[in-house]
Short mmCIF file of C-alpha atoms and ligand atoms in Angstrom, two decimals:
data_model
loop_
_atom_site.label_atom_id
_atom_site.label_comp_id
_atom_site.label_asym_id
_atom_site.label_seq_id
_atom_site.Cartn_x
_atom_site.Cartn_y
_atom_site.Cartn_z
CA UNK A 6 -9.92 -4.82 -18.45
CA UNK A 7 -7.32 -1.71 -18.39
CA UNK A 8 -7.57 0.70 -21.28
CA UNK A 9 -10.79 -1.39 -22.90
CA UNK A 10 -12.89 -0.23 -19.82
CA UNK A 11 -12.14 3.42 -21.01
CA UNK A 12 -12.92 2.81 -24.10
CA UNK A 13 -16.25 0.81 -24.08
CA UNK A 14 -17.36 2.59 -20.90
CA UNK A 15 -17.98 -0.34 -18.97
CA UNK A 16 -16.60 0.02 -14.70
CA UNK A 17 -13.64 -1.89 -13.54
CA UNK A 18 -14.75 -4.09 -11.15
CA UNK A 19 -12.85 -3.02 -7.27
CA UNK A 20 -11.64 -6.02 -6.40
CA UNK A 21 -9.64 -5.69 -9.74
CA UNK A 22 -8.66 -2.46 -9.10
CA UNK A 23 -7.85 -3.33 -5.54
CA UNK A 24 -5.27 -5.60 -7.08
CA UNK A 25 -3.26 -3.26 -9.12
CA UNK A 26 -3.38 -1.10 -5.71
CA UNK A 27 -1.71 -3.56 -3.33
CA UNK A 28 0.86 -3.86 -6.23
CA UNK A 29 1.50 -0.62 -6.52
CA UNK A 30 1.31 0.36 -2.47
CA UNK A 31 3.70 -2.56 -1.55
CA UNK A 32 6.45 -1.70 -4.16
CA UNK A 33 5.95 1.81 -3.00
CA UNK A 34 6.48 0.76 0.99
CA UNK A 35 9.56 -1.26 -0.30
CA UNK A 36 11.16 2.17 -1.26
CA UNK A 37 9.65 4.17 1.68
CA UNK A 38 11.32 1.34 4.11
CA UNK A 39 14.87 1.31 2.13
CA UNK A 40 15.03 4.86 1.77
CA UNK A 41 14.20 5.18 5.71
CA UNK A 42 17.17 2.63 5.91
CA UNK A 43 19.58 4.76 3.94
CA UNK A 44 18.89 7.57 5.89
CA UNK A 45 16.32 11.10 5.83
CA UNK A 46 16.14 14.19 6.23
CA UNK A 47 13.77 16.76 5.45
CA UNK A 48 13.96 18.78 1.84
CA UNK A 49 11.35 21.26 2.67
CA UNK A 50 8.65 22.83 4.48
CA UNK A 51 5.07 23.25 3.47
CA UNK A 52 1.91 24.56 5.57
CA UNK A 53 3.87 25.63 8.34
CA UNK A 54 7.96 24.67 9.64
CA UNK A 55 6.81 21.55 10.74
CA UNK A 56 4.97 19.99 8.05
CA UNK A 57 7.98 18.59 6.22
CA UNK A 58 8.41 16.92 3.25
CA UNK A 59 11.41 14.28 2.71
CA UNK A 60 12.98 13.14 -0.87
CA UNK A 61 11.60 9.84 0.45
CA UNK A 62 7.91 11.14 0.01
CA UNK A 63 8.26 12.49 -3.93
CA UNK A 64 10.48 9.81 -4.69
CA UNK A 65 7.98 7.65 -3.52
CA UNK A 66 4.81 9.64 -5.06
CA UNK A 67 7.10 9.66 -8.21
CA UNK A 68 7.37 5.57 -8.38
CA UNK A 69 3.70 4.99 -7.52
CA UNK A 70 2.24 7.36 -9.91
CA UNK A 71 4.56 5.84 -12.88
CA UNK A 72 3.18 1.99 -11.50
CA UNK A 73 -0.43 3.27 -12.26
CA UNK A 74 0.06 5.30 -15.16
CA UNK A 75 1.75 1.86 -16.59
CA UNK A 76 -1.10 -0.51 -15.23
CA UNK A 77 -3.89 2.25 -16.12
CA UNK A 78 -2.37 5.16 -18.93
CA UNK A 79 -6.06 7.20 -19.02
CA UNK A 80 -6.60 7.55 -15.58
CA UNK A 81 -6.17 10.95 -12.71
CA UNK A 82 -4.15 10.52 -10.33
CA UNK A 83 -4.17 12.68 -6.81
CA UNK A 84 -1.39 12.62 -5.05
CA UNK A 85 -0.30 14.28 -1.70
CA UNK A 86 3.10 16.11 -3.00
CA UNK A 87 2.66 16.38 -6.92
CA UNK A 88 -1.00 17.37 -6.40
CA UNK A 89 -3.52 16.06 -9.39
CA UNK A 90 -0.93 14.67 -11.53
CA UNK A 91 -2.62 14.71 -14.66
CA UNK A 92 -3.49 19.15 -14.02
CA UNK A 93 -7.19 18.65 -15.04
CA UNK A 94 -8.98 15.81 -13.11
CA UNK A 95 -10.04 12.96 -15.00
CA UNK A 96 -7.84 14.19 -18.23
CA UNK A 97 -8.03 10.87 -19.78
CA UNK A 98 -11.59 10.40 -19.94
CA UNK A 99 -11.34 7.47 -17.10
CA UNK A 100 -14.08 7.20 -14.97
CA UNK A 101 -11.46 6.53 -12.39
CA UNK A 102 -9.08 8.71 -9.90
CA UNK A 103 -6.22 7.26 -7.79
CA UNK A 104 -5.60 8.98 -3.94
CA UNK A 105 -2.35 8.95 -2.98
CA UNK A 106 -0.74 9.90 -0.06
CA UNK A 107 3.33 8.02 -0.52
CA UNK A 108 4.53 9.01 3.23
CA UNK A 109 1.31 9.09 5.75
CA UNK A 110 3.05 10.15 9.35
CA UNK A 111 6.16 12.04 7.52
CA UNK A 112 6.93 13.14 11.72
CA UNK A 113 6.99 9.50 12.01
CA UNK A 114 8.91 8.66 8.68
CA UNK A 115 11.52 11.49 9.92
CA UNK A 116 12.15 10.59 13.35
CA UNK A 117 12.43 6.52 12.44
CA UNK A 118 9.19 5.70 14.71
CA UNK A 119 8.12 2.51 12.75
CA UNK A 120 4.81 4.01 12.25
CA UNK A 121 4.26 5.04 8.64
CA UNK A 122 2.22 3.90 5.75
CA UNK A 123 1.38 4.39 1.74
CA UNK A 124 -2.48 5.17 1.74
CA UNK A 125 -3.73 4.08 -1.93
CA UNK A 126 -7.80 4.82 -3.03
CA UNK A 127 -8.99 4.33 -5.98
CA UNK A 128 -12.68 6.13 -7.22
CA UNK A 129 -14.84 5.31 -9.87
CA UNK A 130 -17.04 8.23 -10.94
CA UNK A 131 -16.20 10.05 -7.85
CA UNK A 132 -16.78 7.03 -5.15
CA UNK A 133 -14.13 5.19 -3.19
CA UNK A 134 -14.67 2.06 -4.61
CA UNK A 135 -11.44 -0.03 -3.33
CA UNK A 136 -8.51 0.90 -0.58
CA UNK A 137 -5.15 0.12 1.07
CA UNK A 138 -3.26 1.04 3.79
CA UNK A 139 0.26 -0.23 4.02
CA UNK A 140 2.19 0.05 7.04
CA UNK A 141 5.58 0.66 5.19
CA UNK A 142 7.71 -0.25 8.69
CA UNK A 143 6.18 -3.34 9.65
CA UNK A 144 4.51 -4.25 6.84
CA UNK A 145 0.64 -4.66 8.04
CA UNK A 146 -1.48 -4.09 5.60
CA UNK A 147 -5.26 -3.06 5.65
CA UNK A 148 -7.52 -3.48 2.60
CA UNK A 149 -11.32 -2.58 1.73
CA UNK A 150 -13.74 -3.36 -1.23
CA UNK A 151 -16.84 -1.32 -1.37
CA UNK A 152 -19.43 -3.63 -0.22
CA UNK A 153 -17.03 -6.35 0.17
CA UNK A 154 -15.75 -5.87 3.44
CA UNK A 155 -12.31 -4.77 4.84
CA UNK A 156 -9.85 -7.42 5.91
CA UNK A 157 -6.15 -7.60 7.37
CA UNK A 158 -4.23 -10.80 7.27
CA UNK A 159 -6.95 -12.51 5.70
CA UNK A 160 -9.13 -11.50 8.63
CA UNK A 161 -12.51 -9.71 8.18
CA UNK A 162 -12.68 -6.62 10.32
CA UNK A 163 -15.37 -5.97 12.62
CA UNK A 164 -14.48 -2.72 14.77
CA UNK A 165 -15.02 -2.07 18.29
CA UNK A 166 -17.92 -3.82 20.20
CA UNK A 167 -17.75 -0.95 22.62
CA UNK A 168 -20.62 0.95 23.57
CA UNK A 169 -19.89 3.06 26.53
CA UNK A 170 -17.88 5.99 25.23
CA UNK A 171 -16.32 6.62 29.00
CA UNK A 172 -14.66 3.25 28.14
CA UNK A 173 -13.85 4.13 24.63
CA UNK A 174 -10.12 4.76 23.63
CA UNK A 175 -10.20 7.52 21.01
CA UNK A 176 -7.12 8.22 18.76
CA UNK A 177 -7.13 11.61 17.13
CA UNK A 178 -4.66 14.41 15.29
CA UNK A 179 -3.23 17.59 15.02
CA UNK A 180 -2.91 20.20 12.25
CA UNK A 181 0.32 21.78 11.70
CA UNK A 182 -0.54 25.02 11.97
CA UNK A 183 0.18 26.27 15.85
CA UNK A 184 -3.71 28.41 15.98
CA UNK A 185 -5.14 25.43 14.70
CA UNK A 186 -3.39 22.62 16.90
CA UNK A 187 -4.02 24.90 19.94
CA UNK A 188 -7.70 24.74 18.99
CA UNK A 189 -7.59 21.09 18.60
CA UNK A 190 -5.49 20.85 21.93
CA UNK A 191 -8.62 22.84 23.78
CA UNK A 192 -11.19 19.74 22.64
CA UNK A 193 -9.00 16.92 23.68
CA UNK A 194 -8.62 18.53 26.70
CA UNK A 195 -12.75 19.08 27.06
CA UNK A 196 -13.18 15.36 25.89
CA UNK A 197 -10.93 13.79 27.73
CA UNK A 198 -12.61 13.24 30.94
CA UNK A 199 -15.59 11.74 29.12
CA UNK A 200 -13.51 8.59 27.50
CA UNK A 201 -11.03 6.48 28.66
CA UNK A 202 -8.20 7.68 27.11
CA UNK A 203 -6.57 9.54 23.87
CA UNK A 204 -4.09 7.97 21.33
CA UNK A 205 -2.10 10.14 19.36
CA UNK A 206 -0.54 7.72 16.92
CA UNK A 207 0.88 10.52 14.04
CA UNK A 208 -0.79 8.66 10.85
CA UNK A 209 -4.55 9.65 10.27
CA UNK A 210 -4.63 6.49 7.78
CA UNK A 211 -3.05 3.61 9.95
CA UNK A 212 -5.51 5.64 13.01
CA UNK A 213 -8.99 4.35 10.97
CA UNK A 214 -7.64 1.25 10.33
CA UNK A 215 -6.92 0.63 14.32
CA UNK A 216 -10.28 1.63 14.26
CA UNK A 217 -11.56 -0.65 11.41
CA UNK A 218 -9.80 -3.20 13.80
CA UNK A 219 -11.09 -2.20 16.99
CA UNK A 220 -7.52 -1.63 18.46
CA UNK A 221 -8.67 1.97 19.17
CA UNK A 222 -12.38 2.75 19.34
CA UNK A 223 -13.13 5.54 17.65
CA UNK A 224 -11.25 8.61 15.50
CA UNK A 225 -11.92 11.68 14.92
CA UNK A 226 -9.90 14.64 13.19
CA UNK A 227 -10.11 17.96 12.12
CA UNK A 228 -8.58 19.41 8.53
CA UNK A 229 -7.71 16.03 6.89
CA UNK A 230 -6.78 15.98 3.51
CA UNK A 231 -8.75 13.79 0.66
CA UNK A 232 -5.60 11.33 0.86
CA UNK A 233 -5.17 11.06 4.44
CA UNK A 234 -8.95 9.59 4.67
CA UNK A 235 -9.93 8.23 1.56
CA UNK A 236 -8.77 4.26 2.11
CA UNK A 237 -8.38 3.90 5.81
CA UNK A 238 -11.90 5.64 5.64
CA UNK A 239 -13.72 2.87 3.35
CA UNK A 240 -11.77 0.52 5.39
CA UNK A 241 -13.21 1.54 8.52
CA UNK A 242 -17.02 1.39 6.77
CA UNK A 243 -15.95 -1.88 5.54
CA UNK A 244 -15.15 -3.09 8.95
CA UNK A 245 -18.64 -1.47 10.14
CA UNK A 246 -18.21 1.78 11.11
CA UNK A 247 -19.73 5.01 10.51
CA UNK A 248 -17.63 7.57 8.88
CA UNK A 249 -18.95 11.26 8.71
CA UNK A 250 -18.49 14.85 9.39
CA UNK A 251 -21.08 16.84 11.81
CA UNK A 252 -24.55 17.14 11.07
CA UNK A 253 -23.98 13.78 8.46
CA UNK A 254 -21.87 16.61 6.09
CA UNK A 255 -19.95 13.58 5.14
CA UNK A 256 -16.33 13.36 6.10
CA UNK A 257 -13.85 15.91 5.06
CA UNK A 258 -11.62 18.62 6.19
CA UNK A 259 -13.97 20.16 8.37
CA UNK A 260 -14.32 17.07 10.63
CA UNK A 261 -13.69 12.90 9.99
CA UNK A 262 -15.23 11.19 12.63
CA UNK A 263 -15.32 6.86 12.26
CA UNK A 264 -17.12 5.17 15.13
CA UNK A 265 -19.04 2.29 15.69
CA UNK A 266 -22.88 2.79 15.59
CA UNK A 267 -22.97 2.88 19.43
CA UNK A 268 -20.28 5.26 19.72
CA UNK A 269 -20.87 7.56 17.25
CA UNK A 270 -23.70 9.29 18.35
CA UNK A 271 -22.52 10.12 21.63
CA UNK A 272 -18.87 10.97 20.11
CA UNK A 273 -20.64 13.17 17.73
CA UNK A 274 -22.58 15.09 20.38
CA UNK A 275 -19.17 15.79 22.97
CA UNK A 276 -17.54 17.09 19.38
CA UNK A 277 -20.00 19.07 18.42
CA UNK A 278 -20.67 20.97 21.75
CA UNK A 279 -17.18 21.43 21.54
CA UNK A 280 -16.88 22.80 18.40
CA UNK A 281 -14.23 20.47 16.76
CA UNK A 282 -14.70 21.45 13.53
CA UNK A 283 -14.48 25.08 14.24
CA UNK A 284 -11.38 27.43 15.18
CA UNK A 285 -9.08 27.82 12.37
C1 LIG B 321 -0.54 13.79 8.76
C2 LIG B 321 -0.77 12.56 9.61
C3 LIG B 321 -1.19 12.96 11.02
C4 LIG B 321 -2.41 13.83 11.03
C5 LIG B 321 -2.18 15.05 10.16
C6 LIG B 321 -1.78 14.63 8.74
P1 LIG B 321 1.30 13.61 6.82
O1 LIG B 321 -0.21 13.43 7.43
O2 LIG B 321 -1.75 11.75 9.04
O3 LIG B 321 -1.54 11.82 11.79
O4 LIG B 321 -2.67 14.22 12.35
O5 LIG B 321 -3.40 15.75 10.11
O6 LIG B 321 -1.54 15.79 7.97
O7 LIG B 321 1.59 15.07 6.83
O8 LIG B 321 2.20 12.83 7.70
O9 LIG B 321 1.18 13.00 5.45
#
C-alpha cells in the first residue's frame, strides 16, 4: 500500500496515511523540541521584519519532507519554507499531497513560550483526507480522519456546547504585515464587546484544535496559509464544527472561521458586518 497505490490507481485508505503522518510529525517535534533546547535564533525575515524564520523551521521541513519522500517516493509535498517541494504539484503522478507547516507559532518557537506545533495534512485528489497537530513543547497531539472523527489522547472530540456567543471565548490571529494587523486589530476591537473574551494564543493550528476541543469556542482568522489550516481545520470538522470562509466561500486566506453550529451563524454575521476579510 505505498508505491502499488500509485501504480494500480487504487486510494490509500486515511487512517493509513494518518499513520505514516504521526510518524513523521512526532520525529519532526523531537527535533523542533531539541533544537529549541540547544538554543534559536532567527536566520531571516520573510513577509515583513517580524515574520521570522529559524534554522529550526527548514531543518525541520528538511527532515519531514525526507520521512515522506522515504515512506511515499511519488508523492507532492507542500511545505511552509521550501514551498511545493516537488516544483510541479503532484509530479509523481500520486493522487496524494502532504501540507506541511514544521514550526506553527515561530514567535512562540523564538521566544521559548511552550506553545508550538508541526501541522501535518495529507490530500487525496485535492481533499484533506487525514491530519495532525503536534504540540512540539508539550507533546499533545490532535488527530483527524475524514469521516472518522478527531480524537486527542484517545478521546473523541466534541467542541464547544456553547450557544450564546456573548459567552463564547473566541481565539483569533494576526498577520504580519503592520496595515493588515491594524485592520485585524479594528474587528477585535468591534467584536469584543459581543463575546466573552479574545485569546490570542500565536499558533493558528493548535487555535482549531482548542476549538475541536472546546477549550476555546470558536476561531476565526484572516490571511491563513493552506498549512496553517489544513489539519487543525479537518480536526475541528471532525470534532463537529463548521469550518468556512464568508458567504460558505470555504475556508482560506480570505477568512477561516470554525464554530460550532450554534455559534457560527451569529459569529459569521458580527464578522461580516465588520468586514474581517477585507482591509489588506
Ligand atoms: C502563524 C501562526 C499565528 C497566526 C499567523 C500565522 P507561523 O504561523 O499560526 O498564530 O496568527 O497568521 O502566520 O508564521 O508561526 O508559521
Amino acid at each position: 500500500m505505498r508505491e502499488g497505490d500509485v501504480m494500480d490507481g487504487t486510494t490509500p485508505a486515511p487512517e493509513e496515511l494518518l499513520k505514516i503522518a504521526v510518524e513523521v510529525a512526532r520525529e519532526a517535534a523531537e527535533t523542533a523540541y531539541r533544537m529549541r533546547a540547544e538554543g534559536v535564533s532567527a536566520v531571516a525575515t520573510k513577509s515583513t521584519v517580524t515574520d521570522v524564520v529559524t534554522a529550526a523551521d527548514r531543518a525541520v521541513e528538511r527532515q519531514a519532507v525526507a520521512a515522506l519522500r522515504a515512506a511515499r517516493p511519488a508523492d507532492a509535498v507542500l511545505g511552509e519554507e521550501y514551498g511545493d517541494a516537488d516544483g510541479a504539484g503532484l509530479a509523481g503522478g500520486s493522487r496524494v499531497r502532504w501540507i506541511l507547516d514544521p514550526i506553527d507559532g515561530t514567535v512562540n518557537y523564538l521566544y521559548g513560550l511552550p506553545h508550538y506545533a508541526v501541522s501535518l495534512a495529507v490530500e487525496v485528489d485535492g481533499e484533506v483526507v487525514a491530519g495532525v497537530v503536534r504540540n512540539a513543547a508539550t507533546g499533545d497531539e490532535w488527530t483527524a480522519v475524514r469521516g472518522g472523527g478527531a480524537h486527542r489522547a484517545g478521546r473523541r472530540l466534541g467542541g464547544s456546547t456553547e450557544t450564546d456567543l456573548g459567552q463564547a471565548l473566541v481565539a483569533t490571529g494576526f498577520g504580519y504585515d503592520p496595515a493588515r494587523r491594524a485592520h485585524q486589530a479594528g474587528v477585535v476591537h468591534r467584536l469584543i464587546p459581543y463575546v466573552r473574551d479574545i485569546r490570542r494564543f500565536g499558533v493558528a493550528s493548535i487555535d482549531l484544535c482548542l476549538a475541536a476541543e472546546g477549550m476555546v469556542d470558536a476561531y476565526y482568522e484572516k490571511g491563513l496559509n493552506l498549512w496553517d489550516h489544513a489539519a487543525g481545520g479537518l480536526v475541528a470538522v471532525e470534532a463537529g464544527l463548521r469550518v468556512d470562509g464568508l458567504a460558505g466561500t470555504g475556508p482560506g486566506p480570505d477568512l477561516v472561521i470554525a464554530a460550532p453550529p450554534a455559534l457560527f451563524g451569529p459569529l459569521h454575521e458580527h464578522l461580516a458586518r465588520l468586514d474581517a476579510a477585507g482591509g489588506p
